Amino acid sequence: MAGKFITFEGGEGAGKSTQIARLKSRLERMGKTILATREPGGSPYAEDIRAFILAGNAKPLGAFAEALLFTAARIDHIDHTIAPALRAETHVLCDRFADSTRAYQGASGEVEPALIRSLERAALNGLRPDLTLILDLPPETGLARAGARRETRSEEIDRFEAEDLTFHRKLRETFLAIARTEPDRCAVIDADRSADDVEGAIWEIVSSQLPRLAGQRERNADVA
């Protein structure tokens, strides 16, 4: 696929949506065609599933059923949004992807990792992000940010923000473990600083790992 696929991961309040908007704007100013999307969601059926899950309606069904719903949403999202965009040479920035299922369902401790991997293989069908940016910060800070944002928007607390601090600490550990396991794909960003500083760190990584997307020539590209 001609388009590049960049995913943003991290705990609650890490600033993913802010940084996706900033990167999208920066790349568009360079003449790139960019699609910003999210999970769960990003396509009509997937958005319906998102609303069902985040309202807490799936929680009584158990962690595995919840993972199945995430997988169904991801399949629809890939088929109707992500894959067509990449084939059309559009670069895709996605707020959460398969790593979030690994982390959130893994943090619950109620779904076997082997089952999560099986669901991931079925949903992705070989699709893999070119780069995954994990925005990392202490969960106490992230939850405080998320709470302040929620009050500003007069929103109800969602299914996962309502989990206890132990869950969110485990969530952070799981994301960092994913980064250690796949360092060629994942980069950890210190998100416990200003939005401008985080943006700069993200651009440095994008420029380094996806130089053609960032408008830079790859090293030795003109060497015969």
mmCIF file of C-alpha atoms in Angstrom:
data_model
loop_
_atom_site.group_PDB
_atom_site.id
_atom_site.type_symbol
_atom_site.label_atom_id
_atom_site.label_comp_id
_atom_site.label_asym_id
_atom_site.label_seq_id
_atom_site.Cartn_x
_atom_site.Cartn_y
_atom_site.Cartn_z
ATOM 1 C CA MET A 1 0.000 0.000 0.000
ATOM 2 C CA ALA A 2 1.343 3.418 -0.986
ATOM 3 C CA GLY A 3 0.118 5.407 2.020
ATOM 4 C CA LYS A 4 1.889 5.343 5.374
ATOM 5 C CA PHE A 5 0.028 4.140 8.454
ATOM 6 C CA ILE A 6 0.894 5.779 11.804
ATOM 7 C CA THR A 7 -0.889 4.797 15.009
ATOM 8 C CA PHE A 8 -0.965 6.681 18.305
ATOM 9 C CA GLU A 9 -1.261 4.752 21.564
ATOM 10 C CA GLY A 10 -1.206 5.487 25.276
ATOM 11 C CA GLY A 11 -3.316 5.704 28.400
ATOM 12 C CA GLU A 12 -6.143 8.078 29.201
ATOM 13 C CA GLY A 13 -5.321 11.775 28.882
ATOM 14 C CA ALA A 14 -2.042 11.208 27.042
ATOM 15 C CA GLY A 15 -2.880 13.849 24.404
ATOM 16 C CA LYS A 16 -3.224 11.599 21.370
ATOM 17 C CA SER A 17 -6.006 13.577 19.693
ATOM 18 C CA THR A 18 -4.095 16.853 20.123
ATOM 19 C CA GLN A 19 -0.924 15.423 18.620
ATOM 20 C CA ILE A 20 -2.748 13.725 15.749
ATOM 21 C CA ALA A 21 -4.327 17.066 14.831
ATOM 22 C CA ARG A 22 -0.939 18.793 14.963
ATOM 23 C CA LEU A 23 0.835 16.167 12.868
ATOM 24 C CA LYS A 24 -2.016 16.131 10.359
ATOM 25 C CA SER A 25 -1.823 19.906 9.986
ATOM 26 C CA ARG A 26 1.947 19.846 9.610
ATOM 27 C CA LEU A 27 1.908 17.162 6.921
ATOM 28 C CA GLU A 28 -0.948 18.819 5.044
ATOM 29 C CA ARG A 29 1.037 22.059 4.888
ATOM 30 C CA MET A 30 3.703 20.002 3.119
ATOM 31 C CA GLY A 31 1.176 18.902 0.514
ATOM 32 C CA LYS A 32 0.476 15.422 1.920
ATOM 33 C CA THR A 33 -2.990 13.875 1.829
ATOM 34 C CA ILE A 34 -3.857 12.815 5.383
ATOM 35 C CA LEU A 35 -6.745 10.930 6.961
ATOM 36 C CA ALA A 36 -7.178 11.091 10.745
ATOM 37 C CA THR A 37 -9.327 8.357 12.246
ATOM 38 C CA ARG A 38 -9.859 6.562 15.559
ATOM 39 C CA GLU A 39 -10.613 3.280 17.292
ATOM 40 C CA PRO A 40 -12.971 1.995 18.243
ATOM 41 C CA GLY A 41 -14.784 3.793 15.459
ATOM 42 C CA GLY A 42 -13.706 5.304 12.167
ATOM 43 C CA SER A 43 -16.537 3.793 10.094
ATOM 44 C CA PRO A 44 -20.322 3.854 10.589
ATOM 45 C CA TYR A 45 -20.732 0.371 12.080
ATOM 46 C CA ALA A 46 -17.562 0.730 14.136
ATOM 47 C CA GLU A 47 -18.835 4.012 15.577
ATOM 48 C CA ASP A 48 -22.026 2.256 16.701
ATOM 49 C CA ILE A 49 -19.916 -0.381 18.452
ATOM 50 C CA ARG A 50 -17.788 2.384 20.034
ATOM 51 C CA ALA A 51 -20.851 4.024 21.564
ATOM 52 C CA PHE A 52 -22.036 0.676 22.925
ATOM 53 C CA ILE A 53 -18.662 -0.169 24.502
ATOM 54 C CA LEU A 54 -17.796 3.230 25.976
ATOM 55 C CA ALA A 55 -21.228 3.529 27.549
ATOM 56 C CA GLY A 56 -20.317 0.424 29.546
ATOM 57 C CA ASN A 57 -22.959 -1.760 27.903
ATOM 58 C CA ALA A 58 -20.473 -4.469 26.955
ATOM 59 C CA LYS A 59 -18.799 -4.750 30.373
ATOM 60 C CA PRO A 60 -21.437 -7.125 31.843
ATOM 61 C CA LEU A 61 -20.782 -9.479 28.920
ATOM 62 C CA GLY A 62 -17.211 -10.019 30.098
ATOM 63 C CA ALA A 63 -13.741 -9.075 28.867
ATOM 64 C CA PHE A 64 -13.626 -11.624 26.051
ATOM 65 C CA ALA A 65 -16.954 -10.482 24.601
ATOM 66 C CA GLU A 66 -15.683 -6.922 24.792
ATOM 67 C CA ALA A 67 -12.544 -7.962 22.905
ATOM 68 C CA LEU A 68 -14.726 -9.579 20.234
ATOM 69 C CA LEU A 69 -16.630 -6.327 19.808
ATOM 70 C CA PHE A 70 -13.380 -4.382 19.433
ATOM 71 C CA THR A 71 -12.316 -6.890 16.799
ATOM 72 C CA ALA A 72 -15.580 -6.562 14.868
ATOM 73 C CA ALA A 73 -15.226 -2.782 14.914
ATOM 74 C CA ARG A 74 -11.598 -3.025 13.730
ATOM 75 C CA ILE A 75 -12.478 -5.279 10.791
ATOM 76 C CA ASP A 76 -15.130 -2.817 9.604
ATOM 77 C CA HIS A 77 -12.761 0.114 10.151
ATOM 78 C CA ILE A 78 -9.960 -1.490 8.144
ATOM 79 C CA ASP A 79 -12.224 -2.648 5.314
ATOM 80 C CA HIS A 80 -14.101 0.612 4.858
ATOM 81 C CA THR A 81 -11.683 3.331 5.969
ATOM 82 C CA ILE A 82 -8.038 2.434 6.525
ATOM 83 C CA ALA A 83 -7.257 0.042 3.664
ATOM 84 C CA PRO A 84 -9.027 2.100 0.953
ATOM 85 C CA ALA A 85 -7.196 5.245 2.110
ATOM 86 C CA LEU A 86 -3.786 3.567 2.059
ATOM 87 C CA ARG A 87 -4.430 2.141 -1.415
ATOM 88 C CA ALA A 88 -5.340 5.653 -2.585
ATOM 89 C CA GLU A 89 -1.938 6.944 -1.390
ATOM 90 C CA THR A 90 -3.476 8.713 1.595
ATOM 91 C CA HIS A 91 -1.443 8.630 4.807
ATOM 92 C CA VAL A 92 -3.477 7.474 7.813
ATOM 93 C CA LEU A 93 -3.103 8.702 11.407
ATOM 94 C CA CYS A 94 -5.091 6.522 13.798
ATOM 95 C CA ASP A 95 -5.973 7.249 17.423
ATOM 96 C CA ARG A 96 -5.545 3.737 18.877
ATOM 97 C CA PHE A 97 -5.310 0.455 16.999
ATOM 98 C CA ALA A 98 -4.581 -3.193 17.781
ATOM 99 C CA ASP A 99 -2.077 -2.385 20.544
ATOM 100 C CA SER A 100 -4.917 -0.870 22.573
ATOM 101 C CA THR A 101 -6.776 -4.165 22.528
ATOM 102 C CA ARG A 102 -3.625 -5.932 23.705
ATOM 103 C CA ALA A 103 -3.129 -3.343 26.440
ATOM 104 C CA TYR A 104 -6.677 -2.753 27.694
ATOM 105 C CA GLN A 105 -7.877 -6.341 27.565
ATOM 106 C CA GLY A 106 -4.474 -7.497 28.766
ATOM 107 C CA ALA A 107 -4.577 -5.092 31.713
ATOM 108 C CA SER A 108 -7.878 -6.589 32.813
ATOM 109 C CA GLY A 109 -6.139 -9.952 33.138
ATOM 110 C CA GLU A 110 -9.324 -11.678 32.015
ATOM 111 C CA VAL A 111 -8.391 -12.539 28.432
ATOM 112 C CA GLU A 112 -5.579 -14.938 27.569
ATOM 113 C CA PRO A 113 -2.828 -13.274 25.500
ATOM 114 C CA ALA A 114 -3.058 -16.118 22.970
ATOM 115 C CA LEU A 115 -6.731 -15.325 22.374
ATOM 116 C CA ILE A 116 -5.958 -11.634 21.910
ATOM 117 C CA ARG A 117 -3.230 -12.513 19.384
ATOM 118 C CA SER A 118 -5.639 -14.771 17.488
ATOM 119 C CA LEU A 119 -8.242 -12.011 17.281
ATOM 120 C CA GLU A 120 -5.565 -9.573 16.154
ATOM 121 C CA ARG A 121 -4.413 -11.845 13.318
ATOM 122 C CA ALA A 122 -8.002 -12.315 12.153
ATOM 123 C CA ALA A 123 -8.748 -8.596 12.160
ATOM 124 C CA LEU A 124 -5.514 -7.250 10.689
ATOM 125 C CA ASN A 125 -5.034 -9.823 7.915
ATOM 126 C CA GLY A 126 -1.416 -8.752 7.559
ATOM 127 C CA LEU A 127 -1.913 -4.999 8.002
ATOM 128 C CA ARG A 128 0.771 -3.479 10.229
ATOM 129 C CA PRO A 129 1.418 0.139 11.177
ATOM 130 C CA ASP A 130 4.550 1.659 9.665
ATOM 131 C CA LEU A 131 5.089 3.503 12.943
ATOM 132 C CA THR A 132 3.420 3.427 16.359
ATOM 133 C CA LEU A 133 3.896 6.382 18.696
ATOM 134 C CA ILE A 134 3.209 5.518 22.337
ATOM 135 C CA LEU A 135 2.509 8.637 24.393
ATOM 136 C CA ASP A 136 3.599 7.783 27.912
ATOM 137 C CA LEU A 137 2.913 9.555 31.186
ATOM 138 C CA PRO A 138 2.030 8.606 34.788
ATOM 139 C CA PRO A 139 -1.590 7.418 34.943
ATOM 140 C CA GLU A 140 -2.362 9.836 37.778
ATOM 141 C CA THR A 141 -1.478 12.733 35.473
ATOM 142 C CA GLY A 142 -3.377 11.294 32.527
ATOM 143 C CA LEU A 143 -6.536 10.666 34.517
ATOM 144 C CA ALA A 144 -6.425 14.195 35.927
ATOM 145 C CA ARG A 145 -6.124 15.595 32.391
ATOM 146 C CA ALA A 146 -8.967 13.388 31.170
ATOM 147 C CA GLY A 147 -11.149 14.499 34.071
ATOM 148 C CA ALA A 148 -10.501 18.177 33.368
ATOM 149 C CA ARG A 149 -11.295 17.676 29.680
ATOM 150 C CA ARG A 150 -14.484 15.839 30.550
ATOM 151 C CA GLU A 151 -15.661 18.658 32.828
ATOM 152 C CA THR A 152 -14.962 21.247 30.133
ATOM 153 C CA ARG A 153 -17.054 19.295 27.636
ATOM 154 C CA SER A 154 -19.716 18.243 30.174
ATOM 155 C CA GLU A 155 -19.151 14.578 29.261
ATOM 156 C CA GLU A 156 -19.865 11.486 31.326
ATOM 157 C CA ILE A 157 -16.960 9.322 32.485
ATOM 158 C CA ASP A 158 -16.464 6.496 30.000
ATOM 159 C CA ARG A 159 -16.052 2.761 30.475
ATOM 160 C CA PHE A 160 -12.256 2.761 30.771
ATOM 161 C CA GLU A 161 -11.620 6.030 32.577
ATOM 162 C CA ALA A 162 -13.800 4.599 35.352
ATOM 163 C CA GLU A 163 -11.338 1.751 36.028
ATOM 164 C CA ASP A 164 -9.217 2.008 39.173
ATOM 165 C CA LEU A 165 -5.630 3.249 39.354
ATOM 166 C CA THR A 166 -4.237 -0.297 39.509
ATOM 167 C CA PHE A 167 -5.766 -0.999 36.088
ATOM 168 C CA HIS A 168 -4.285 2.172 34.598
ATOM 169 C CA ARG A 169 -0.839 1.415 36.002
ATOM 170 C CA LYS A 170 -0.988 -2.039 34.454
ATOM 171 C CA LEU A 171 -2.139 -0.448 31.208
ATOM 172 C CA ARG A 172 0.935 1.763 31.128
ATOM 173 C CA GLU A 173 3.214 -1.195 31.839
ATOM 174 C CA THR A 174 1.623 -3.145 28.993
ATOM 175 C CA PHE A 175 2.135 -0.366 26.442
ATOM 176 C CA LEU A 176 5.789 -0.047 27.481
ATOM 177 C CA ALA A 177 6.201 -3.824 27.202
ATOM 178 C CA ILE A 178 4.806 -3.716 23.649
ATOM 179 C CA ALA A 179 7.350 -1.015 22.771
ATOM 180 C CA ARG A 180 10.205 -3.120 24.150
ATOM 181 C CA THR A 181 9.011 -6.153 22.179
ATOM 182 C CA GLU A 182 8.691 -4.303 18.851
ATOM 183 C CA PRO A 183 11.273 -1.484 18.875
ATOM 184 C CA ASP A 184 11.420 -1.392 15.076
ATOM 185 C CA ARG A 185 7.778 -0.262 14.948
ATOM 186 C CA CYS A 186 7.195 1.481 18.277
ATOM 187 C CA ALA A 187 8.597 4.692 19.717
ATOM 188 C CA VAL A 188 7.848 5.890 23.245
ATOM 189 C CA ILE A 189 7.229 9.623 23.684
ATOM 190 C CA ASP A 190 7.414 11.339 27.083
ATOM 191 C CA ALA A 191 3.963 12.962 27.145
ATOM 192 C CA ASP A 192 4.375 14.481 30.626
ATOM 193 C CA ARG A 193 5.416 17.865 29.232
ATOM 194 C CA SER A 194 4.021 20.655 27.085
ATOM 195 C CA ALA A 195 2.089 19.924 23.899
ATOM 196 C CA ASP A 196 4.722 21.845 21.917
ATOM 197 C CA ASP A 197 7.536 19.698 23.325
ATOM 198 C CA VAL A 198 5.616 16.506 22.585
ATOM 199 C CA GLU A 199 4.928 17.705 19.041
ATOM 200 C CA GLY A 200 8.632 18.345 18.507
ATOM 201 C CA ALA A 201 9.574 14.894 19.762
ATOM 202 C CA ILE A 202 7.003 13.275 17.490
ATOM 203 C CA TRP A 203 8.255 15.155 14.449
ATOM 204 C CA GLU A 204 11.840 14.122 15.197
ATOM 205 C CA ILE A 205 10.792 10.466 15.225
ATOM 206 C CA VAL A 206 8.619 10.744 12.108
ATOM 207 C CA SER A 207 11.478 12.488 10.280
ATOM 208 C CA SER A 208 13.911 9.783 11.344
ATOM 209 C CA GLN A 209 11.791 6.688 10.718
ATOM 210 C CA LEU A 210 9.667 7.833 7.770
ATOM 211 C CA PRO A 211 11.962 10.330 6.024
ATOM 212 C CA ARG A 212 10.095 10.349 2.707
ATOM 213 C CA LEU A 213 6.823 11.164 4.474
ATOM 214 C CA ALA A 214 8.582 13.987 6.336
ATOM 215 C CA GLY A 215 9.873 15.425 3.071
ATOM 216 C CA GLN A 216 13.467 14.284 3.564
ATOM 217 C CA ARG A 217 15.528 12.086 1.264
ATOM 218 C CA GLU A 218 16.478 8.704 2.596
ATOM 219 C CA ARG A 219 20.177 8.240 3.155
ATOM 220 C CA ASN A 220 21.991 6.929 0.081
ATOM 221 C CA ALA A 221 18.793 7.101 -1.966
ATOM 222 C CA ASP A 222 20.720 8.510 -4.900
ATOM 223 C CA VAL A 223 23.603 6.052 -4.651
ATOM 224 C CA ALA A 224 23.645 3.571 -7.515
#
